[in-house]
Each structure stands twice: as structure tokens, then as C-alpha cells.
mmCIF file of C-alpha atoms and ligand atoms in Angstrom:
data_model
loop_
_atom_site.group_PDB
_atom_site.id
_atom_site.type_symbol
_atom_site.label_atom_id
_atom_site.label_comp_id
_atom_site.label_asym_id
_atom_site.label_seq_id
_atom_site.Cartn_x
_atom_site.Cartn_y
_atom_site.Cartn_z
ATOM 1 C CA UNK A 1 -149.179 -146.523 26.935
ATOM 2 C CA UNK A 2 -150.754 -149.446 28.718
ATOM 3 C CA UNK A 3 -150.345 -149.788 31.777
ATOM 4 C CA UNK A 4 -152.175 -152.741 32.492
ATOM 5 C CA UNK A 5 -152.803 -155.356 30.247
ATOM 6 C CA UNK A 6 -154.767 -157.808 31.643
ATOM 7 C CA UNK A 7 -155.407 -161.534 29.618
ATOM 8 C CA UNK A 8 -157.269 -163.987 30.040
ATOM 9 C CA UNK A 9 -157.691 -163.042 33.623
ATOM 10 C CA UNK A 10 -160.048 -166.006 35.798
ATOM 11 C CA UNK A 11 -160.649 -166.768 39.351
ATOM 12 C CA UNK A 12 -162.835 -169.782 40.134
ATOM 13 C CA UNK A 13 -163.452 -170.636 43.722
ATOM 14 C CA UNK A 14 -163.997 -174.227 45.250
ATOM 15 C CA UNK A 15 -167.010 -174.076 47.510
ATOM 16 C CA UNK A 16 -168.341 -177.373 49.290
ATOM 17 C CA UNK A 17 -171.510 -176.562 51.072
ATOM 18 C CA UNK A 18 -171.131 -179.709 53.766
ATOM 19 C CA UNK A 19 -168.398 -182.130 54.686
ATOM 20 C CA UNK A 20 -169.719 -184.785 52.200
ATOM 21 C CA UNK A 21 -171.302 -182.650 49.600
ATOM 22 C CA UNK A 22 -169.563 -182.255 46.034
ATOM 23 C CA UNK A 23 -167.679 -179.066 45.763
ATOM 24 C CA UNK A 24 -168.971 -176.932 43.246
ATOM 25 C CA UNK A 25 -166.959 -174.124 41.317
ATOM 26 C CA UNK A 26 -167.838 -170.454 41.359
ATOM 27 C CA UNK A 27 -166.515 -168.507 38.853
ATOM 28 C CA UNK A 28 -166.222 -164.899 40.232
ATOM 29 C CA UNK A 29 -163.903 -164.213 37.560
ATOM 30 C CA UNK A 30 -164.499 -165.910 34.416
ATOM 31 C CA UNK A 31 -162.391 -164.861 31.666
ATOM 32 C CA UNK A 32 -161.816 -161.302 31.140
ATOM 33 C CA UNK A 33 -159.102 -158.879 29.385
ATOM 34 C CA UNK A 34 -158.927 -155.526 29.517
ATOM 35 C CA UNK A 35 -156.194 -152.690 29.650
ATOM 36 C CA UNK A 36 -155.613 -149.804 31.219
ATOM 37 C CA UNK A 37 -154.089 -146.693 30.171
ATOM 38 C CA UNK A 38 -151.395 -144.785 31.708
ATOM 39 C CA UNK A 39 -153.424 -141.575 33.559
ATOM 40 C CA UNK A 40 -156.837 -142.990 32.652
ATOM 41 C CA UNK A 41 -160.080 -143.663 35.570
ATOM 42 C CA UNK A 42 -161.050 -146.500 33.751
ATOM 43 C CA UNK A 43 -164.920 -148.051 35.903
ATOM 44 C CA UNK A 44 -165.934 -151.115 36.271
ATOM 45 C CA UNK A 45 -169.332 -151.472 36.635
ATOM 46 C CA UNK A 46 -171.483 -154.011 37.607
ATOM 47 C CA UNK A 47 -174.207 -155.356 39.971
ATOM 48 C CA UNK A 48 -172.638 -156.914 43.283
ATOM 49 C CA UNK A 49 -171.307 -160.370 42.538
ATOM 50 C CA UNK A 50 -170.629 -159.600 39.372
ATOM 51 C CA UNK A 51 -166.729 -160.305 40.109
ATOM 52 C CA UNK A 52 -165.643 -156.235 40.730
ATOM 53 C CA UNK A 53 -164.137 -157.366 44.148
ATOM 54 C CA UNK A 54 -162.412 -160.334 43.327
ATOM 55 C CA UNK A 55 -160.691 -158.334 40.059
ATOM 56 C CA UNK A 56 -159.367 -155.639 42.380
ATOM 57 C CA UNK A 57 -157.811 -158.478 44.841
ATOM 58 C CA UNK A 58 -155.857 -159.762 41.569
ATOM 59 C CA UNK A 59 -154.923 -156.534 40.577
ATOM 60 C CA UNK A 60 -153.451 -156.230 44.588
ATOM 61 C CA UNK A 61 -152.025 -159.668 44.417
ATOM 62 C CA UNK A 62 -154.343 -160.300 47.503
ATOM 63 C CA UNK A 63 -155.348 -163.247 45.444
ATOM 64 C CA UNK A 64 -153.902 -165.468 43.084
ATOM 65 C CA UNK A 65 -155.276 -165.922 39.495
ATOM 66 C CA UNK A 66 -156.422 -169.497 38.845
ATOM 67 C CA UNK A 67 -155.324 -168.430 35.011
ATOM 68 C CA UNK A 68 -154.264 -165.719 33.145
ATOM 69 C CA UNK A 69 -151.773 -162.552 32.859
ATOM 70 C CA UNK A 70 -151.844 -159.221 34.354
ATOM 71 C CA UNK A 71 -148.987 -157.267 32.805
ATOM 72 C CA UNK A 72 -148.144 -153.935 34.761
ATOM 73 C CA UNK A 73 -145.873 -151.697 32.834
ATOM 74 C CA UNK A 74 -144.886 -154.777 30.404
ATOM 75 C CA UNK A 75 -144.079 -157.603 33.422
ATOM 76 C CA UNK A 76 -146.428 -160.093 34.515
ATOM 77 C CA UNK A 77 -146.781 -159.803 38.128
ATOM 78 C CA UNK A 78 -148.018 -163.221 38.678
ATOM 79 C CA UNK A 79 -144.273 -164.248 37.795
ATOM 80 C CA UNK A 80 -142.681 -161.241 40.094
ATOM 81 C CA UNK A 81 -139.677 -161.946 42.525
ATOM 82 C CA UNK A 82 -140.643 -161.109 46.032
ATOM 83 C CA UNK A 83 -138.528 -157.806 45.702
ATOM 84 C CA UNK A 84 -140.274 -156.799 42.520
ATOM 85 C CA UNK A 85 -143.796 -157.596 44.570
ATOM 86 C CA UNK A 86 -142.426 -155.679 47.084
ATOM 87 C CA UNK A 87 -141.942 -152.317 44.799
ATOM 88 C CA UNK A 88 -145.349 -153.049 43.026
ATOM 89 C CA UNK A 89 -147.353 -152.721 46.124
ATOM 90 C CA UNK A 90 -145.823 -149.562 46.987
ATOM 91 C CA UNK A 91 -146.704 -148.501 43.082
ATOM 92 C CA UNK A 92 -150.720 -149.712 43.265
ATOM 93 C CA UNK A 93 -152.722 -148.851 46.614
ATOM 94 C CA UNK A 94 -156.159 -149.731 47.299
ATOM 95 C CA UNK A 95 -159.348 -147.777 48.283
ATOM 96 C CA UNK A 96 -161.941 -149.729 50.022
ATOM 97 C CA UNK A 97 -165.597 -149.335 50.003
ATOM 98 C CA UNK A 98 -165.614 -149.294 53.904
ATOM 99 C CA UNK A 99 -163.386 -146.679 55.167
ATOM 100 C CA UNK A 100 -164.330 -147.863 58.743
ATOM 101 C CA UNK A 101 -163.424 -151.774 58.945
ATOM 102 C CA UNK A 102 -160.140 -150.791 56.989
ATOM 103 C CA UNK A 103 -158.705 -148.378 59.561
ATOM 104 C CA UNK A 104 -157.381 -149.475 62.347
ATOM 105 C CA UNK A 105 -159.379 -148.249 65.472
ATOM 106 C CA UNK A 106 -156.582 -148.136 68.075
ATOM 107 C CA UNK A 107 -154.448 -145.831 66.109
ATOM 108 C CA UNK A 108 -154.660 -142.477 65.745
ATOM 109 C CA UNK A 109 -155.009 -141.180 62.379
ATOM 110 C CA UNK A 110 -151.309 -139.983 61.772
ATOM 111 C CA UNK A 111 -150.165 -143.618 62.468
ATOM 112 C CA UNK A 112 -152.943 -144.839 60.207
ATOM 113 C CA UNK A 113 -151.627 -142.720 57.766
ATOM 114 C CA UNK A 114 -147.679 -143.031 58.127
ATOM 115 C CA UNK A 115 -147.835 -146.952 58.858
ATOM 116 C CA UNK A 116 -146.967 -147.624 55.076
ATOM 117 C CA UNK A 117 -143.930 -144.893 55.196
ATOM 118 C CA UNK A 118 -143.221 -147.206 58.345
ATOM 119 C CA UNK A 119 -143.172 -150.197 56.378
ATOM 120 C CA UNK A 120 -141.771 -149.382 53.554
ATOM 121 C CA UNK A 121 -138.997 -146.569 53.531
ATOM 122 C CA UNK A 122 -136.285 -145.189 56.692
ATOM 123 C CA UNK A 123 -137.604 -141.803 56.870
ATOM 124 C CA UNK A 124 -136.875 -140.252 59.854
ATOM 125 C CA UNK A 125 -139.909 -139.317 62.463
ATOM 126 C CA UNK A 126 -139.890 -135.722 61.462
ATOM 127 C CA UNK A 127 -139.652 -136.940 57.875
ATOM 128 C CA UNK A 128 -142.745 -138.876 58.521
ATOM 129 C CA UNK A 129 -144.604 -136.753 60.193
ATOM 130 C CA UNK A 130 -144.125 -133.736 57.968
ATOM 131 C CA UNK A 131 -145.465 -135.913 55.005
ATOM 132 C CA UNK A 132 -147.846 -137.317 56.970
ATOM 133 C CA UNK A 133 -149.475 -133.840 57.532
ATOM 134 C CA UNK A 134 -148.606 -132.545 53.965
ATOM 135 C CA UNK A 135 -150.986 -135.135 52.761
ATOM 136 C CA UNK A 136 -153.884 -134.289 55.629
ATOM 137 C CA UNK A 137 -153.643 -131.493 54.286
ATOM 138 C CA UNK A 138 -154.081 -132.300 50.440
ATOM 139 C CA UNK A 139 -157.319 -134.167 51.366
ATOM 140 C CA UNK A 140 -158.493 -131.619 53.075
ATOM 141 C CA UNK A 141 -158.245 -133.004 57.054
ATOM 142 C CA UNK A 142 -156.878 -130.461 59.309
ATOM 143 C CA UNK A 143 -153.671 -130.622 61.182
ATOM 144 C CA UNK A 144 -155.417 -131.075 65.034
ATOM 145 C CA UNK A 145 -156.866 -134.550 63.747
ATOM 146 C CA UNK A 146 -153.590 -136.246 63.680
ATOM 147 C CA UNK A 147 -154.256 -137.066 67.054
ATOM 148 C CA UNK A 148 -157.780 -138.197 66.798
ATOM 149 C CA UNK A 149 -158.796 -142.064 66.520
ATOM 150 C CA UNK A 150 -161.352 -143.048 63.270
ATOM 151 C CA UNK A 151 -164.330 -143.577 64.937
ATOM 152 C CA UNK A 152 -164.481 -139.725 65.985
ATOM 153 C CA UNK A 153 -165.036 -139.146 62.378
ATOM 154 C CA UNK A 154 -167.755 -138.977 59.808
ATOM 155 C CA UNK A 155 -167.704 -141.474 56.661
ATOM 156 C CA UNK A 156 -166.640 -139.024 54.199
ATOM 157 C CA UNK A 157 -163.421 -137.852 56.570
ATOM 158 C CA UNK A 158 -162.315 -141.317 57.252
ATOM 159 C CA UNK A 159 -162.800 -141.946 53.286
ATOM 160 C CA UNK A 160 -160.329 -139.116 52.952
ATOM 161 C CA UNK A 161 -158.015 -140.703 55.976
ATOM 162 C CA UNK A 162 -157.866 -143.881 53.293
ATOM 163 C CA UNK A 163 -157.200 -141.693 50.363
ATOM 164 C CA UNK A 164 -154.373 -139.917 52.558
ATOM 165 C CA UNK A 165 -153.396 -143.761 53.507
ATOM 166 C CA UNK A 166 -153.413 -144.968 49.710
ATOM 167 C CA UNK A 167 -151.623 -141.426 48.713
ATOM 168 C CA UNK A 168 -148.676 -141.876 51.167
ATOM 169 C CA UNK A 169 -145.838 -143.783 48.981
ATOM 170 C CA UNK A 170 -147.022 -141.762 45.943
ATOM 171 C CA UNK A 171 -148.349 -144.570 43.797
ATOM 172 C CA UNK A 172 -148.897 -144.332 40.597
ATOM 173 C CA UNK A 173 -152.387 -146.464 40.494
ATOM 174 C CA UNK A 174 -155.484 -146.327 43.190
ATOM 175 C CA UNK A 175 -157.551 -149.063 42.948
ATOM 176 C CA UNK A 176 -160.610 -147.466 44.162
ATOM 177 C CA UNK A 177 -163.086 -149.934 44.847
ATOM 178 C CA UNK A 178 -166.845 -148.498 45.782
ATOM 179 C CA UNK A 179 -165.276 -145.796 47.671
ATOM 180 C CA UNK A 180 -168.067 -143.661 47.754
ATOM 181 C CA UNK A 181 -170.845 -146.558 48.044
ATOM 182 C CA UNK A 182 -171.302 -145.976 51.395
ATOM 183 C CA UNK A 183 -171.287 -142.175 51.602
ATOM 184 C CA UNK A 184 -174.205 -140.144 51.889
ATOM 185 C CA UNK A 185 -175.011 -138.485 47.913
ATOM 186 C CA UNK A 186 -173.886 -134.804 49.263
ATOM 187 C CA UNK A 187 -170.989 -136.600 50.544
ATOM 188 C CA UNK A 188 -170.334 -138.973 47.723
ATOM 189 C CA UNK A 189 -169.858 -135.560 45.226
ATOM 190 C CA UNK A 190 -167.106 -134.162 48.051
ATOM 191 C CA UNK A 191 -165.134 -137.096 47.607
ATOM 192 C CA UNK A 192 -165.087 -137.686 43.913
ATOM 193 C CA UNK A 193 -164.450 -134.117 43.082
ATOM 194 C CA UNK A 194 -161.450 -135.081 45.244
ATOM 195 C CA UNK A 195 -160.177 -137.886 43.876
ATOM 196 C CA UNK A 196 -160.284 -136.060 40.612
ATOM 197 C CA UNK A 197 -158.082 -133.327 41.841
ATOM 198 C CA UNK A 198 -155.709 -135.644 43.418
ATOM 199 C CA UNK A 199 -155.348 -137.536 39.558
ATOM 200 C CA UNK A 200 -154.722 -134.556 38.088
ATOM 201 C CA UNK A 201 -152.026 -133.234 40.677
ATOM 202 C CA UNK A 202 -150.381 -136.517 41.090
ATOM 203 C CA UNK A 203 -150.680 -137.621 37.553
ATOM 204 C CA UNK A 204 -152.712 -141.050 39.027
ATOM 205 C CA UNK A 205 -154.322 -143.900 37.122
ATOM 206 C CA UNK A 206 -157.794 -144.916 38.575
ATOM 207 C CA UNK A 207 -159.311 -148.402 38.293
ATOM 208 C CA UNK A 208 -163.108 -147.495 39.544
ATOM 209 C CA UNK A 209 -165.288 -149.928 40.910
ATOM 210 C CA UNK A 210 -168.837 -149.376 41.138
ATOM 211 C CA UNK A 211 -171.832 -151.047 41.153
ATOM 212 C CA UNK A 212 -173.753 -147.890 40.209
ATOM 213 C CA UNK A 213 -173.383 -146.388 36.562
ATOM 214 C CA UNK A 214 -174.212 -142.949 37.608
ATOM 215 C CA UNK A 215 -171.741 -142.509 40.387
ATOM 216 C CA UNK A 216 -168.918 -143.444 37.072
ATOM 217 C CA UNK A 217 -170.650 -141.091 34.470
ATOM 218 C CA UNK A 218 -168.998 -137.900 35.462
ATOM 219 C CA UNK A 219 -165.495 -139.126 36.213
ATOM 220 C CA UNK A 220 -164.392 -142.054 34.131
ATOM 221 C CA UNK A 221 -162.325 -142.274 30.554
ATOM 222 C CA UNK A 222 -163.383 -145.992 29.936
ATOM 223 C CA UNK A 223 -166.019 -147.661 30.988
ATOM 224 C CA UNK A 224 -165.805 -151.666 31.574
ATOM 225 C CA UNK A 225 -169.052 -153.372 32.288
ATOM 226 C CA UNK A 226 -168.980 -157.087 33.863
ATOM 227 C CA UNK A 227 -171.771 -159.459 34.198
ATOM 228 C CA UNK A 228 -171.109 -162.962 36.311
ATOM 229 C CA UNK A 229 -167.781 -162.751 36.195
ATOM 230 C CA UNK A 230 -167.640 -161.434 32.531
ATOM 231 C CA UNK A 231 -166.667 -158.514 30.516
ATOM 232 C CA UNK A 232 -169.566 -158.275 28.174
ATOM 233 C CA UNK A 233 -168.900 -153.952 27.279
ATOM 234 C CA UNK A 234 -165.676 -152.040 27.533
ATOM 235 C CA UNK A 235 -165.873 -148.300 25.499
ATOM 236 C CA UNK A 236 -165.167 -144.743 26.378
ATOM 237 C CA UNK A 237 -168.042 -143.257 28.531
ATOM 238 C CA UNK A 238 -169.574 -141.401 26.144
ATOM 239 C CA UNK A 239 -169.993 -144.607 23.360
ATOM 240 C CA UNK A 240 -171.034 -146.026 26.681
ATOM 241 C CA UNK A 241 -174.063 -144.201 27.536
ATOM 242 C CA UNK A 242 -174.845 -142.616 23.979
ATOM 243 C CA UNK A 243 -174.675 -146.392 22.006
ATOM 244 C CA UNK A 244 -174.764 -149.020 24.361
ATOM 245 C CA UNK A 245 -174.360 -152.274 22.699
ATOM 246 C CA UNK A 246 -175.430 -154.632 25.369
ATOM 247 C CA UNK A 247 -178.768 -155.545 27.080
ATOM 248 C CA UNK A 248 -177.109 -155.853 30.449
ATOM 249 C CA UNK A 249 -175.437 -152.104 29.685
ATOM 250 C CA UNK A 250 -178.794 -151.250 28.896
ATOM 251 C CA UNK A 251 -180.573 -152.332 31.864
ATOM 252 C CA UNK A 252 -177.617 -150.778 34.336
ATOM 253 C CA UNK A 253 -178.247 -147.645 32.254
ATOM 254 C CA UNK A 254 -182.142 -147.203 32.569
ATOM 255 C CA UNK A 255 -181.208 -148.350 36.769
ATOM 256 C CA UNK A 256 -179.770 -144.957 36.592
ATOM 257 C CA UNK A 257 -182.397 -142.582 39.273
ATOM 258 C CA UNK A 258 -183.726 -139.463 37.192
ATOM 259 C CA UNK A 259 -183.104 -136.338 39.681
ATOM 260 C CA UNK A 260 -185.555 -133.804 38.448
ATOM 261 C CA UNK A 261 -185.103 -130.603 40.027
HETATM 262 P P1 ADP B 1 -168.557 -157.859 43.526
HETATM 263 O O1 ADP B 1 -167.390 -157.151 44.125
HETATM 264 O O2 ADP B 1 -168.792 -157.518 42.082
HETATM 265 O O3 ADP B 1 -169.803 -157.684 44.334
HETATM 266 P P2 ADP B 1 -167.074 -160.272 44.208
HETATM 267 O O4 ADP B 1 -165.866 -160.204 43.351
HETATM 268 O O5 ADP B 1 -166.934 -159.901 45.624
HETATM 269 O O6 ADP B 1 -168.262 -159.426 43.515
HETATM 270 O O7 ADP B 1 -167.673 -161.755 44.153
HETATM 271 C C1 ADP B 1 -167.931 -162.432 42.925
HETATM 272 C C2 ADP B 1 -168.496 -163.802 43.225
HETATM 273 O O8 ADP B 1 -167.483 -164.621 43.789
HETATM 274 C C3 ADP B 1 -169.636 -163.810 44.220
HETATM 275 O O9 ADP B 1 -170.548 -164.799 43.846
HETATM 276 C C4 ADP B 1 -168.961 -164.146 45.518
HETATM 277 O O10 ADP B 1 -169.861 -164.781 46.411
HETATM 278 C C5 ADP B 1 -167.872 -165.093 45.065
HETATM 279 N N1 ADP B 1 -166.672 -165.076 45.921
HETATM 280 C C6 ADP B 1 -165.887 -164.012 46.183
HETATM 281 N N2 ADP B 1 -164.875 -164.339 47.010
HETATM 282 C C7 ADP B 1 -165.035 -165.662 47.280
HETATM 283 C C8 ADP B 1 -164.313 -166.603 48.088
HETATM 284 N N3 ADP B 1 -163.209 -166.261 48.765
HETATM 285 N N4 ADP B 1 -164.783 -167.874 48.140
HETATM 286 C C9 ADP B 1 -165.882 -168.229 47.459
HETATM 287 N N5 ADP B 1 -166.594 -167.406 46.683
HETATM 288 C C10 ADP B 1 -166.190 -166.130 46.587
HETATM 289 MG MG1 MG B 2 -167.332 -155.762 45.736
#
């Protein structure tokens, strides 16, 4: 079952470089259409600018298409009600890049983590709290951090304070862009192996952004490769890397670093 389908999808910026100068289009998102399967880590993979970013703010409805569908579970959400928008962003949670800039530094972590419980259901403050640590616990932060602010954290906890963020409403998608991009390589392993663990468990679709081909080899189902704003390759990872049929797939591939032990 599809649980995206995604048509014709484009998102062309006006950019006007002085007061008087012409404004000139950029076309972060061209025209692309993919799906995406019910339980599947589908990747998209390209170099930065390629358009990853600006796909994962339509898929959030942090930005508006300039044309084109995006169908989630059969309904375009580009035509939803603002009580049907209101359910789909409980259903589809982000993961960004930058654990850091998307925390809030004046809250301690359980706030960070219960604020979308606070927004979004009446659960009482034991209710919250008890899921709150139920989840610290799933992604592996211990209980005497719920007190602690982000910055007295390493990069790979506060990437699992944003997973325990994202994980909170039980969604049913993670939009997971570069979330291990700035981690460390021993690091960046810790965190996907989690992520995988937490699809399995909680039955979750992934949409995987990464600029790096390497990071998406071990973990993805499809692989979707864009190139200035298009979709020139989209197979399952194995056609992917055995049969490439683009140059540009071709070139990310041979980008990948040999690690010879
Ligand atoms: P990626 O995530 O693959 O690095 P982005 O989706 O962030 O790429 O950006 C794609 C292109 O669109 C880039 O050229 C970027 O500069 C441009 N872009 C992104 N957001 C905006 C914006 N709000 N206004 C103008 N240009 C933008
Ligand atoms: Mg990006």
C-alpha cells in the first residue's frame, strides 16, 4: 500500500538579488513523483542543493507546493481542512540534521520531549511524564536526564532527544532528514542501528535524506536519487548499487570512501 504518492511535486522560489534587479526563479524542486510504501525507509540521496530539504518541508506542510499532489493514505494534503492538517502532523514528525538548533535550550529535556503531548492531547502530568520517560528509555537516555538542558549533551544523545521528540505522538512516518550528517562515524552507526529498531518495533515508515550514499546503503528499501531539483533514479537498493542506470548515480556511487581494514 502506498502511502505516499507524490505527483508532479515542484517548488520554485522567487529570488531578486537587489531592489531593482529582475527576480530570477530557482527551482529547488522541479518536478518529481515518487511513492512511498507503507513500512518502507525509502533515501533520498543527493548532493546539497539538490532539493532534499525543500521535499521534506512539503512533505511537513512547512511549505507550500507551487504545483503538484502529495497524497497521504489516498487524500491530498495540499487540499486538507485545518482539522485534518491538524491530525496529519501528529501522523508525520520530522528529524532534523541539527539536533542542537532544533531543541530548545531553556528547556529541560522532558519538556522538550512532552511539549508535543502538550500540544496536542489532555493527558494528565503523570500521564505525560510516564510516557515521556517510557520513550527516554526506548532511545536509550536514562531516567536522571529528564532534568538536564541540551547543551549538557553530546550530538548523538541530543539526536536521540529528537528521535524521543519525533516518537512522542506515535507517528506513523519520520521524516528523517540528514540525521546522522553531523554525527561523528562511530556515532552515526549508534544512531541508525536505532532508528532501525525503533521501525521495526513501531511498525514506522522512513523517508531518509542524505546527501551521502553510503550512510543509505545498509538501511534503506528504495533508493530515490535527485539531481537539481530532479528525480533522475528511483529502484530498490540493491538495483541501485548493483545496475545503476544513471551517470549522476554513478558518480554519487564511486564518492562512496573505500574503508580498508
Ligand atoms: P538540499 O536539502 O538538497 O541541500 P534544499 O532543498 O535545501 O537542498 O535547497 C534546494 C535549492 O533551493 C538550493 O539551491 C537552495 O538554495 C534553494 N532554496 C531553498 N530554500 C529556499 C528559499 N526559501 N528561498 C530561496 N531559495 C531556496
Ligand atoms: Mg538539506
Amino acid at each position: 500500500m502506498n502511502l505516499f504518492e507524490i505527483k508532479n511535486l515542484k517548488k520554485h522560489y522567487e529570488v531578486k538579488k537587489g531592489f531593482f534587479a529582475k527576480p530570477t526563479i530557482i527551482k529547488a524542486v522541479n518536478d518529481i513523483s515518487f511513492n512511498v510504501k507503507k513500512g518502507e525507509i525509502h533515501s533520498i540521496v543527493g548532493e546539497s542543493g539538490c532539493g532534499k530539504s525543500t521535499t521534506a518541508k512539503l512533505l511537513m506542510t512547512i511549505e507550500k507546493p507551487t504545483e503538484g499532489e502529495i497524497f497521504f493514505q489516498g487524500k491530498d494534503i495540499t487540499k486538507f481542512t485545518p482539522e485534518e492538517l491538524k491530525e496529519y502532523r501528529k501522523k508525520v514528525q520530522i528529524i532534523f540534521q541539527d539536533p542542537y538548533s532544533s531543541l530548545n535550550p531553556r528547556w529541560k529535556v522532558g519538556k522538550v520531549i512532552a511539549e508535543p503531548l502538550l500540544l496536542n492531547t489532555d493527558l494528565s502530568t503523570k500521564e505525560i511524564k510516564e510516557k515521556v520517560y517510557a520513550i527516554m528509555k526506548k532511545v536509550g537516555l536514562n531516567d536522571e536526564w529528564y532534568d538536564r538542558y541540551p547543551h549538557q549533551f553530546s550530538g548523538g544523545q541530543r539526536q536521540r532527544i529528537g528521535i524521543a521528540r519525533a516518537l512522542i505522538l506515535n507517528p506513523e512516518v519520520i521524516i528523517c532528514d540528514e540525521p546522522v550528517s553531523a554525527l561523528d562515524v562511530s556515532i552515526q552507526a549508534q544512531v541508525l542501528n536505532l532508528l532501525l529498531d525503533l521501525q521495526e518495533e513501531f511498525n514506522l515508515t522512513y523517508v531518509f535524506i542524505s546527501h551521502d550514499l553510503g550512510v543509505v546503503e545498509h538501511i534503506s528499501d528504495i533508493i530515490t536519487v535527485m539531481y537539481f531539483g530532479d528525480i533522475v533514479e528511483s529502484n530498490d537498493v540493491d538495483s541501485i548499487f548493483a545496475n545503476p542506470q544513471h551517470d549522476y548515480t554513478k558518480k554519487l556511487l564511486s564518492a562512496i570512501p573505500v574503508i580498508n581494514f
